[in-house]
């Protein structure tokens, strides 16, 4: 049982302010070898074709999936977080989950989790990846490359836009 989201929301705000001091390195898909994708478990069926698109570009795909205990996840290339067992009383993920996610070496991090998923935001901000991409919400800007949401904000549409911009970016 989680007491409240207050503490994790406060920590996310603190990490966003510290994030402006970290090193940023814009990368396109050509320069990337490994892509870490964060999403919610209930979007698994929608995300599989998107992940396959990245694999077809000969990129290694790692995933972080936030969900429930019943969720079946490919354990070789993913880290999963069970909302009931992997969070403490204050709503923070356990240190073992944080360490497992931080150990993934990724060139690009793509966050497609839901807007008020503070656990995913917290973990994304802790991850050492130096190029983070995601959807811009009404709150503070969390990413190096933010895609603004329009009236059509389904995951496939957003992923298509993110992939387009990542293929367009040239770091050299």
PDB file of N, CA, C and O in Angstrom, residues 77-150:
ATOM      1  N   UNK A  77      15.481  -8.982 -22.079  1.00  0.00           N
ATOM      2  CA  UNK A  77      15.784  -7.624 -22.508  1.00  0.00           C
ATOM      3  C   UNK A  77      15.000  -6.566 -21.748  1.00  0.00           C
ATOM      4  O   UNK A  77      14.889  -5.451 -22.206  1.00  0.00           O
ATOM      5  N   UNK A  78      14.444  -6.923 -20.599  1.00  0.00           N
ATOM      6  CA  UNK A  78      13.627  -5.928 -19.928  1.00  0.00           C
ATOM      7  C   UNK A  78      13.794  -5.964 -18.421  1.00  0.00           C
ATOM      8  O   UNK A  78      14.259  -6.923 -17.845  1.00  0.00           O
ATOM      9  N   UNK A  79      13.392  -4.858 -17.840  1.00  0.00           N
ATOM     10  CA  UNK A  79      13.268  -4.742 -16.393  1.00  0.00           C
ATOM     11  C   UNK A  79      11.800  -4.461 -16.159  1.00  0.00           C
ATOM     12  O   UNK A  79      11.216  -3.588 -16.802  1.00  0.00           O
ATOM     13  N   UNK A  80      11.185  -5.221 -15.277  1.00  0.00           N
ATOM     14  CA  UNK A  80       9.780  -4.964 -14.993  1.00  0.00           C
ATOM     15  C   UNK A  80       9.639  -4.535 -13.545  1.00  0.00           C
ATOM     16  O   UNK A  80      10.448  -4.873 -12.697  1.00  0.00           O
ATOM     17  N   UNK A  81       8.626  -3.758 -13.301  1.00  0.00           N
ATOM     18  CA  UNK A  81       8.352  -3.238 -11.965  1.00  0.00           C
ATOM     19  C   UNK A  81       6.911  -3.539 -11.635  1.00  0.00           C
ATOM     20  O   UNK A  81       6.012  -3.119 -12.367  1.00  0.00           O
ATOM     21  N   UNK A  82       6.708  -4.280 -10.586  1.00  0.00           N
ATOM     22  CA  UNK A  82       5.361  -4.588 -10.136  1.00  0.00           C
ATOM     23  C   UNK A  82       4.919  -3.505  -9.166  1.00  0.00           C
ATOM     24  O   UNK A  82       5.586  -3.254  -8.161  1.00  0.00           O
ATOM     25  N   UNK A  83       3.818  -2.886  -9.463  1.00  0.00           N
ATOM     26  CA  UNK A  83       3.343  -1.762  -8.660  1.00  0.00           C
ATOM     27  C   UNK A  83       3.092  -2.135  -7.198  1.00  0.00           C
ATOM     28  O   UNK A  83       3.242  -1.300  -6.316  1.00  0.00           O
ATOM     29  N   UNK A  84       2.725  -3.375  -6.935  1.00  0.00           N
ATOM     30  CA  UNK A  84       2.387  -3.744  -5.565  1.00  0.00           C
ATOM     31  C   UNK A  84       3.585  -4.220  -4.745  1.00  0.00           C
ATOM     32  O   UNK A  84       3.679  -3.944  -3.566  1.00  0.00           O
ATOM     33  N   UNK A  85       4.516  -4.931  -5.371  1.00  0.00           N
ATOM     34  CA  UNK A  85       5.596  -5.544  -4.592  1.00  0.00           C
ATOM     35  C   UNK A  85       6.927  -4.806  -4.660  1.00  0.00           C
ATOM     36  O   UNK A  85       7.767  -4.989  -3.792  1.00  0.00           O
ATOM     37  N   UNK A  86       7.145  -3.981  -5.684  1.00  0.00           N
ATOM     38  CA  UNK A  86       8.448  -3.340  -5.861  1.00  0.00           C
ATOM     39  C   UNK A  86       8.488  -1.884  -5.411  1.00  0.00           C
ATOM     40  O   UNK A  86       9.473  -1.189  -5.657  1.00  0.00           O
ATOM     41  N   UNK A  87       7.417  -1.422  -4.770  1.00  0.00           N
ATOM     42  CA  UNK A  87       7.380  -0.052  -4.258  1.00  0.00           C
ATOM     43  C   UNK A  87       7.292  -0.092  -2.736  1.00  0.00           C
ATOM     44  O   UNK A  87       6.663  -0.974  -2.161  1.00  0.00           O
ATOM     45  N   UNK A  88       7.932   0.891  -2.115  1.00  0.00           N
ATOM     46  CA  UNK A  88       7.846   0.954  -0.666  1.00  0.00           C
ATOM     47  C   UNK A  88       6.603   1.731  -0.232  1.00  0.00           C
ATOM     48  O   UNK A  88       5.794   2.174  -1.049  1.00  0.00           O
ATOM     49  N   UNK A  89       6.454   1.904   1.049  1.00  0.00           N
ATOM     50  CA  UNK A  89       5.296   2.568   1.653  1.00  0.00           C
ATOM     51  C   UNK A  89       5.132   3.998   1.141  1.00  0.00           C
ATOM     52  O   UNK A  89       4.019   4.508   1.044  1.00  0.00           O
ATOM     53  N   UNK A  90       6.222   4.660   0.779  1.00  0.00           N
ATOM     54  CA  UNK A  90       6.201   6.055   0.343  1.00  0.00           C
ATOM     55  C   UNK A  90       6.021   6.196  -1.164  1.00  0.00           C
ATOM     56  O   UNK A  90       5.958   7.304  -1.676  1.00  0.00           O
ATOM     57  N   UNK A  91       5.976   5.082  -1.891  1.00  0.00           N
ATOM     58  CA  UNK A  91       5.761   5.115  -3.330  1.00  0.00           C
ATOM     59  C   UNK A  91       7.039   5.089  -4.155  1.00  0.00           C
ATOM     60  O   UNK A  91       6.989   5.211  -5.375  1.00  0.00           O
ATOM     61  N   UNK A  92       8.187   4.913  -3.522  1.00  0.00           N
ATOM     62  CA  UNK A  92       9.462   4.860  -4.237  1.00  0.00           C
ATOM     63  C   UNK A  92       9.793   3.418  -4.596  1.00  0.00           C
ATOM     64  O   UNK A  92       9.526   2.502  -3.829  1.00  0.00           O
ATOM     65  N   UNK A  93      10.400   3.208  -5.771  1.00  0.00           N
ATOM     66  CA  UNK A  93      10.826   1.847  -6.129  1.00  0.00           C
ATOM     67  C   UNK A  93      11.963   1.388  -5.225  1.00  0.00           C
ATOM     68  O   UNK A  93      12.761   2.200  -4.757  1.00  0.00           O
ATOM     69  N   UNK A  94      12.022   0.091  -4.988  1.00  0.00           N
ATOM     70  CA  UNK A  94      13.082  -0.470  -4.155  1.00  0.00           C
ATOM     71  C   UNK A  94      14.431  -0.263  -4.830  1.00  0.00           C
ATOM     72  O   UNK A  94      14.538  -0.144  -6.041  1.00  0.00           O
ATOM     73  N   UNK A  95      15.471  -0.228  -4.022  1.00  0.00           N
ATOM     74  CA  UNK A  95      16.823   0.040  -4.515  1.00  0.00           C
ATOM     75  C   UNK A  95      17.277  -1.003  -5.520  1.00  0.00           C
ATOM     76  O   UNK A  95      17.985  -0.683  -6.481  1.00  0.00           O
ATOM     77  N   UNK A  96      16.860  -2.248  -5.360  1.00  0.00           N
ATOM     78  CA  UNK A  96      17.261  -3.301  -6.301  1.00  0.00           C
ATOM     79  C   UNK A  96      16.734  -3.011  -7.710  1.00  0.00           C
ATOM     80  O   UNK A  96      17.440  -3.233  -8.696  1.00  0.00           O
ATOM     81  N   UNK A  97      15.515  -2.501  -7.806  1.00  0.00           N
ATOM     82  CA  UNK A  97      14.944  -2.159  -9.114  1.00  0.00           C
ATOM     83  C   UNK A  97      15.692  -0.971  -9.707  1.00  0.00           C
ATOM     84  O   UNK A  97      16.027  -0.967 -10.894  1.00  0.00           O
ATOM     85  N   UNK A  98      15.969   0.032  -8.892  1.00  0.00           N
ATOM     86  CA  UNK A  98      16.713   1.212  -9.363  1.00  0.00           C
ATOM     87  C   UNK A  98      18.086   0.809  -9.893  1.00  0.00           C
ATOM     88  O   UNK A  98      18.497   1.251 -10.972  1.00  0.00           O
ATOM     89  N   UNK A  99      18.781  -0.029  -9.156  1.00  0.00           N
ATOM     90  CA  UNK A  99      20.119  -0.465  -9.576  1.00  0.00           C
ATOM     91  C   UNK A  99      20.072  -1.296 -10.855  1.00  0.00           C
ATOM     92  O   UNK A  99      20.944  -1.163 -11.719  1.00  0.00           O
ATOM     93  N   UNK A 100      19.067  -2.152 -10.975  1.00  0.00           N
ATOM     94  CA  UNK A 100      18.930  -2.978 -12.168  1.00  0.00           C
ATOM     95  C   UNK A 100      18.675  -2.106 -13.403  1.00  0.00           C
ATOM     96  O   UNK A 100      19.251  -2.342 -14.462  1.00  0.00           O
ATOM     97  N   UNK A 101      17.861  -1.077 -13.250  1.00  0.00           N
ATOM     98  CA  UNK A 101      17.577  -0.189 -14.376  1.00  0.00           C
ATOM     99  C   UNK A 101      18.784   0.672 -14.709  1.00  0.00           C
ATOM    100  O   UNK A 101      19.124   0.842 -15.882  1.00  0.00           O
ATOM    101  N   UNK A 102      19.462   1.206 -13.700  1.00  0.00           N
ATOM    102  CA  UNK A 102      20.637   2.048 -13.947  1.00  0.00           C
ATOM    103  C   UNK A 102      21.775   1.264 -14.595  1.00  0.00           C
ATOM    104  O   UNK A 102      22.619   1.839 -15.261  1.00  0.00           O
ATOM    105  N   UNK A 103      21.789  -0.058 -14.412  1.00  0.00           N
ATOM    106  CA  UNK A 103      22.848  -0.897 -14.983  1.00  0.00           C
ATOM    107  C   UNK A 103      22.698  -1.078 -16.494  1.00  0.00           C
ATOM    108  O   UNK A 103      23.641  -1.497 -17.162  1.00  0.00           O
ATOM    109  N   UNK A 104      21.529  -0.749 -17.033  1.00  0.00           N
ATOM    110  CA  UNK A 104      21.327  -0.873 -18.483  1.00  0.00           C
ATOM    111  C   UNK A 104      22.055   0.275 -19.167  1.00  0.00           C
ATOM    112  O   UNK A 104      21.785   1.437 -18.909  1.00  0.00           O
ATOM    113  N   UNK A 105      22.973  -0.064 -20.043  1.00  0.00           N
ATOM    114  CA  UNK A 105      23.729   0.931 -20.789  1.00  0.00           C
ATOM    115  C   UNK A 105      22.954   1.242 -22.068  1.00  0.00           C
ATOM    116  O   UNK A 105      22.878   0.401 -22.953  1.00  0.00           O
ATOM    117  N   UNK A 106      22.376   2.445 -22.145  1.00  0.00           N
ATOM    118  CA  UNK A 106      21.574   2.821 -23.308  1.00  0.00           C
ATOM    119  C   UNK A 106      22.078   4.130 -23.902  1.00  0.00           C
ATOM    120  O   UNK A 106      22.485   5.029 -23.175  1.00  0.00           O
ATOM    121  N   UNK A 107      22.041   4.220 -25.222  1.00  0.00           N
ATOM    122  CA  UNK A 107      22.421   5.444 -25.919  1.00  0.00           C
ATOM    123  C   UNK A 107      21.255   6.425 -25.982  1.00  0.00           C
ATOM    124  O   UNK A 107      21.447   7.636 -25.961  1.00  0.00           O
ATOM    125  N   UNK A 108      20.028   5.899 -26.109  1.00  0.00           N
ATOM    126  CA  UNK A 108      18.817   6.711 -26.164  1.00  0.00           C
ATOM    127  C   UNK A 108      17.789   6.092 -25.232  1.00  0.00           C
ATOM    128  O   UNK A 108      17.605   4.875 -25.222  1.00  0.00           O
ATOM    129  N   UNK A 109      17.114   6.925 -24.449  1.00  0.00           N
ATOM    130  CA  UNK A 109      16.017   6.484 -23.596  1.00  0.00           C
ATOM    131  C   UNK A 109      14.738   7.119 -24.129  1.00  0.00           C
ATOM    132  O   UNK A 109      14.676   8.339 -24.282  1.00  0.00           O
ATOM    133  N   UNK A 110      13.746   6.283 -24.441  1.00  0.00           N
ATOM    134  CA  UNK A 110      12.440   6.760 -24.903  1.00  0.00           C
ATOM    135  C   UNK A 110      11.417   6.433 -23.831  1.00  0.00           C
ATOM    136  O   UNK A 110      11.239   5.272 -23.468  1.00  0.00           O
ATOM    137  N   UNK A 111      10.741   7.459 -23.317  1.00  0.00           N
ATOM    138  CA  UNK A 111       9.738   7.277 -22.269  1.00  0.00           C
ATOM    139  C   UNK A 111       8.346   7.464 -22.852  1.00  0.00           C
ATOM    140  O   UNK A 111       7.983   8.560 -23.260  1.00  0.00           O
ATOM    141  N   UNK A 112       7.575   6.382 -22.895  1.00  0.00           N
ATOM    142  CA  UNK A 112       6.196   6.432 -23.381  1.00  0.00           C
ATOM    143  C   UNK A 112       5.213   6.024 -22.289  1.00  0.00           C
ATOM    144  O   UNK A 112       4.123   5.545 -22.577  1.00  0.00           O
ATOM    145  N   UNK A 113       5.592   6.231 -21.040  1.00  0.00           N
ATOM    146  CA  UNK A 113       4.700   5.890 -19.934  1.00  0.00           C
ATOM    147  C   UNK A 113       3.604   6.940 -19.791  1.00  0.00           C
ATOM    148  O   UNK A 113       3.676   8.017 -20.368  1.00  0.00           O
ATOM    149  N   UNK A 114       2.610   6.624 -19.019  1.00  0.00           N
ATOM    150  CA  UNK A 114       1.442   7.494 -18.832  1.00  0.00           C
ATOM    151  C   UNK A 114       1.843   8.798 -18.132  1.00  0.00           C
ATOM    152  O   UNK A 114       2.836   8.855 -17.409  1.00  0.00           O
ATOM    153  N   UNK A 115       1.050   9.855 -18.304  1.00  0.00           N
ATOM    154  CA  UNK A 115       1.415  11.185 -17.795  1.00  0.00           C
ATOM    155  C   UNK A 115       1.634  11.274 -16.282  1.00  0.00           C
ATOM    156  O   UNK A 115       2.525  11.978 -15.839  1.00  0.00           O
ATOM    157  N   UNK A 116       0.857  10.585 -15.493  1.00  0.00           N
ATOM    158  CA  UNK A 116       0.992  10.723 -14.045  1.00  0.00           C
ATOM    159  C   UNK A 116       1.641   9.496 -13.406  1.00  0.00           C
ATOM    160  O   UNK A 116       1.387   9.183 -12.255  1.00  0.00           O
ATOM    161  N   UNK A 117       2.507   8.836 -14.161  1.00  0.00           N
ATOM    162  CA  UNK A 117       3.256   7.689 -13.655  1.00  0.00           C
ATOM    163  C   UNK A 117       4.559   8.234 -13.052  1.00  0.00           C
ATOM    164  O   UNK A 117       5.593   8.276 -13.695  1.00  0.00           O
ATOM    165  N   UNK A 118       4.480   8.663 -11.802  1.00  0.00           N
ATOM    166  CA  UNK A 118       5.615   9.311 -11.144  1.00  0.00           C
ATOM    167  C   UNK A 118       6.765   8.345 -10.902  1.00  0.00           C
ATOM    168  O   UNK A 118       7.923   8.761 -10.875  1.00  0.00           O
ATOM    169  N   UNK A 119       6.469   7.070 -10.753  1.00  0.00           N
ATOM    170  CA  UNK A 119       7.525   6.076 -10.556  1.00  0.00           C
ATOM    171  C   UNK A 119       8.393   5.996 -11.816  1.00  0.00           C
ATOM    172  O   UNK A 119       9.624   6.023 -11.731  1.00  0.00           O
ATOM    173  N   UNK A 120       7.764   5.930 -12.983  1.00  0.00           N
ATOM    174  CA  UNK A 120       8.532   5.889 -14.230  1.00  0.00           C
ATOM    175  C   UNK A 120       9.319   7.175 -14.437  1.00  0.00           C
ATOM    176  O   UNK A 120      10.467   7.146 -14.886  1.00  0.00           O
ATOM    177  N   UNK A 121       8.709   8.315 -14.111  1.00  0.00           N
ATOM    178  CA  UNK A 121       9.422   9.590 -14.234  1.00  0.00           C
ATOM    179  C   UNK A 121      10.639   9.612 -13.311  1.00  0.00           C
ATOM    180  O   UNK A 121      11.725  10.037 -13.709  1.00  0.00           O
ATOM    181  N   UNK A 122      10.461   9.152 -12.112  1.00  0.00           N
ATOM    182  CA  UNK A 122      11.549   9.109 -11.136  1.00  0.00           C
ATOM    183  C   UNK A 122      12.702   8.247 -11.647  1.00  0.00           C
ATOM    184  O   UNK A 122      13.862   8.665 -11.645  1.00  0.00           O
ATOM    185  N   UNK A 123      12.375   7.049 -12.125  1.00  0.00           N
ATOM    186  CA  UNK A 123      13.406   6.138 -12.619  1.00  0.00           C
ATOM    187  C   UNK A 123      14.067   6.665 -13.895  1.00  0.00           C
ATOM    188  O   UNK A 123      15.264   6.525 -14.076  1.00  0.00           O
ATOM    189  N   UNK A 124      13.285   7.301 -14.765  1.00  0.00           N
ATOM    190  CA  UNK A 124      13.849   7.875 -15.983  1.00  0.00           C
ATOM    191  C   UNK A 124      14.852   8.963 -15.626  1.00  0.00           C
ATOM    192  O   UNK A 124      15.923   9.051 -16.221  1.00  0.00           O
ATOM    193  N   UNK A 125      14.535   9.788 -14.643  1.00  0.00           N
ATOM    194  CA  UNK A 125      15.446  10.858 -14.240  1.00  0.00           C
ATOM    195  C   UNK A 125      16.701  10.318 -13.560  1.00  0.00           C
ATOM    196  O   UNK A 125      17.761  10.937 -13.632  1.00  0.00           O
ATOM    197  N   UNK A 126      16.606   9.171 -12.914  1.00  0.00           N
ATOM    198  CA  UNK A 126      17.772   8.555 -12.274  1.00  0.00           C
ATOM    199  C   UNK A 126      18.691   7.858 -13.279  1.00  0.00           C
ATOM    200  O   UNK A 126      19.876   7.695 -13.011  1.00  0.00           O
ATOM    201  N   UNK A 127      18.146   7.450 -14.409  1.00  0.00           N
ATOM    202  CA  UNK A 127      18.937   6.698 -15.375  1.00  0.00           C
ATOM    203  C   UNK A 127      20.060   7.571 -15.941  1.00  0.00           C
ATOM    204  O   UNK A 127      19.844   8.733 -16.266  1.00  0.00           O
ATOM    205  N   UNK A 128      21.267   7.025 -16.104  1.00  0.00           N
ATOM    206  CA  UNK A 128      22.412   7.820 -16.554  1.00  0.00           C
ATOM    207  C   UNK A 128      22.457   8.120 -18.054  1.00  0.00           C
ATOM    208  O   UNK A 128      23.395   8.771 -18.517  1.00  0.00           O
ATOM    209  N   UNK A 129      21.492   7.690 -18.829  1.00  0.00           N
ATOM    210  CA  UNK A 129      21.491   7.954 -20.271  1.00  0.00           C
ATOM    211  C   UNK A 129      21.572   9.460 -20.522  1.00  0.00           C
ATOM    212  O   UNK A 129      20.926  10.247 -19.845  1.00  0.00           O
ATOM    213  N   UNK A 130      22.389   9.854 -21.507  1.00  0.00           N
ATOM    214  CA  UNK A 130      22.577  11.289 -21.738  1.00  0.00           C
ATOM    215  C   UNK A 130      21.718  11.842 -22.867  1.00  0.00           C
ATOM    216  O   UNK A 130      21.864  12.989 -23.262  1.00  0.00           O
ATOM    217  N   UNK A 131      20.784  11.047 -23.415  1.00  0.00           N
ATOM    218  CA  UNK A 131      19.812  11.569 -24.373  1.00  0.00           C
ATOM    219  C   UNK A 131      18.467  10.907 -24.109  1.00  0.00           C
ATOM    220  O   UNK A 131      18.290   9.713 -24.333  1.00  0.00           O
ATOM    221  N   UNK A 132      17.532  11.699 -23.602  1.00  0.00           N
ATOM    222  CA  UNK A 132      16.219  11.199 -23.199  1.00  0.00           C
ATOM    223  C   UNK A 132      15.139  11.865 -24.036  1.00  0.00           C
ATOM    224  O   UNK A 132      15.162  13.072 -24.247  1.00  0.00           O
ATOM    225  N   UNK A 133      14.189  11.038 -24.488  1.00  0.00           N
ATOM    226  CA  UNK A 133      13.115  11.494 -25.364  1.00  0.00           C
ATOM    227  C   UNK A 133      11.786  11.095 -24.749  1.00  0.00           C
ATOM    228  O   UNK A 133      11.657  10.007 -24.194  1.00  0.00           O
ATOM    229  N   UNK A 134      10.800  11.989 -24.850  1.00  0.00           N
ATOM    230  CA  UNK A 134       9.485  11.669 -24.325  1.00  0.00           C
ATOM    231  C   UNK A 134       8.450  12.689 -24.743  1.00  0.00           C
ATOM    232  O   UNK A 134       8.721  13.592 -25.534  1.00  0.00           O
ATOM    233  N   UNK A 135       7.269  12.533 -24.184  1.00  0.00           N
ATOM    234  CA  UNK A 135       6.138  13.388 -24.505  1.00  0.00           C
ATOM    235  C   UNK A 135       6.106  14.567 -23.542  1.00  0.00           C
ATOM    236  O   UNK A 135       6.193  14.390 -22.333  1.00  0.00           O
ATOM    237  N   UNK A 136       5.987  15.772 -24.091  1.00  0.00           N
ATOM    238  CA  UNK A 136       5.907  16.968 -23.264  1.00  0.00           C
ATOM    239  C   UNK A 136       4.498  17.086 -22.715  1.00  0.00           C
ATOM    240  O   UNK A 136       3.530  17.104 -23.451  1.00  0.00           O
ATOM    241  N   UNK A 137       4.415  17.176 -21.431  1.00  0.00           N
ATOM    242  CA  UNK A 137       3.128  17.349 -20.747  1.00  0.00           C
ATOM    243  C   UNK A 137       3.057  18.789 -20.242  1.00  0.00           C
ATOM    244  O   UNK A 137       3.939  19.586 -20.474  1.00  0.00           O
ATOM    245  N   UNK A 138       2.026  19.103 -19.506  1.00  0.00           N
ATOM    246  CA  UNK A 138       1.859  20.461 -18.991  1.00  0.00           C
ATOM    247  C   UNK A 138       2.845  20.805 -17.879  1.00  0.00           C
ATOM    248  O   UNK A 138       3.048  21.958 -17.561  1.00  0.00           O
ATOM    249  N   UNK A 139       3.444  19.785 -17.287  1.00  0.00           N
ATOM    250  CA  UNK A 139       4.387  20.033 -16.195  1.00  0.00           C
ATOM    251  C   UNK A 139       5.762  20.428 -16.729  1.00  0.00           C
ATOM    252  O   UNK A 139       5.912  20.750 -17.895  1.00  0.00           O
ATOM    253  N   UNK A 140       6.755  20.373 -15.890  1.00  0.00           N
ATOM    254  CA  UNK A 140       8.115  20.735 -16.287  1.00  0.00           C
ATOM    255  C   UNK A 140       8.613  19.818 -17.398  1.00  0.00           C
ATOM    256  O   UNK A 140       8.197  18.674 -17.523  1.00  0.00           O
ATOM    257  N   UNK A 141       9.557  20.346 -18.177  1.00  0.00           N
ATOM    258  CA  UNK A 141      10.129  19.568 -19.270  1.00  0.00           C
ATOM    259  C   UNK A 141      11.133  18.571 -18.701  1.00  0.00           C
ATOM    260  O   UNK A 141      12.121  18.953 -18.083  1.00  0.00           O
ATOM    261  N   UNK A 142      10.888  17.296 -18.915  1.00  0.00           N
ATOM    262  CA  UNK A 142      11.713  16.241 -18.336  1.00  0.00           C
ATOM    263  C   UNK A 142      12.788  15.718 -19.284  1.00  0.00           C
ATOM    264  O   UNK A 142      13.701  15.041 -18.852  1.00  0.00           O
ATOM    265  N   UNK A 143      12.675  16.014 -20.585  1.00  0.00           N
ATOM    266  CA  UNK A 143      13.474  15.327 -21.591  1.00  0.00           C
ATOM    267  C   UNK A 143      14.387  16.278 -22.355  1.00  0.00           C
ATOM    268  O   UNK A 143      14.181  17.471 -22.388  1.00  0.00           O
ATOM    269  N   UNK A 144      15.368  15.685 -23.036  1.00  0.00           N
ATOM    270  CA  UNK A 144      16.241  16.449 -23.929  1.00  0.00           C
ATOM    271  C   UNK A 144      15.513  16.759 -25.232  1.00  0.00           C
ATOM    272  O   UNK A 144      15.722  17.809 -25.829  1.00  0.00           O
ATOM    273  N   UNK A 145      14.678  15.834 -25.683  1.00  0.00           N
ATOM    274  CA  UNK A 145      13.846  16.039 -26.864  1.00  0.00           C
ATOM    275  C   UNK A 145      12.418  15.720 -26.462  1.00  0.00           C
ATOM    276  O   UNK A 145      12.119  14.585 -26.092  1.00  0.00           O
ATOM    277  N   UNK A 146      11.554  16.731 -26.488  1.00  0.00           N
ATOM    278  CA  UNK A 146      10.156  16.554 -26.087  1.00  0.00           C
ATOM    279  C   UNK A 146       9.247  16.683 -27.293  1.00  0.00           C
ATOM    280  O   UNK A 146       9.386  17.607 -28.086  1.00  0.00           O
ATOM    281  N   UNK A 147       8.311  15.763 -27.406  1.00  0.00           N
ATOM    282  CA  UNK A 147       7.308  15.794 -28.464  1.00  0.00           C
ATOM    283  C   UNK A 147       6.019  16.322 -27.840  1.00  0.00           C
ATOM    284  O   UNK A 147       5.537  15.779 -26.849  1.00  0.00           O
ATOM    285  N   UNK A 148       5.472  17.383 -28.396  1.00  0.00           N
ATOM    286  CA  UNK A 148       4.227  17.951 -27.878  1.00  0.00           C
ATOM    287  C   UNK A 148       3.049  17.084 -28.284  1.00  0.00           C
ATOM    288  O   UNK A 148       2.963  16.615 -29.416  1.00  0.00           O
ATOM    289  N   UNK A 149       2.116  16.900 -27.349  1.00  0.00           N
ATOM    290  CA  UNK A 149       0.932  16.089 -27.583  1.00  0.00           C
ATOM    291  C   UNK A 149      -0.143  16.957 -28.214  1.00  0.00           C
ATOM    292  O   UNK A 149      -0.402  18.062 -27.759  1.00  0.00           O
ATOM    293  N   UNK A 150      -0.755  16.438 -29.270  1.00  0.00           N
ATOM    294  CA  UNK A 150      -1.885  17.124 -29.887  1.00  0.00           C
ATOM    295  C   UNK A 150      -3.151  16.352 -29.545  1.00  0.00           C
ATOM    296  O   UNK A 150      -3.166  15.581 -28.592  1.00  0.00           O
TER     297      UNK A 150
END
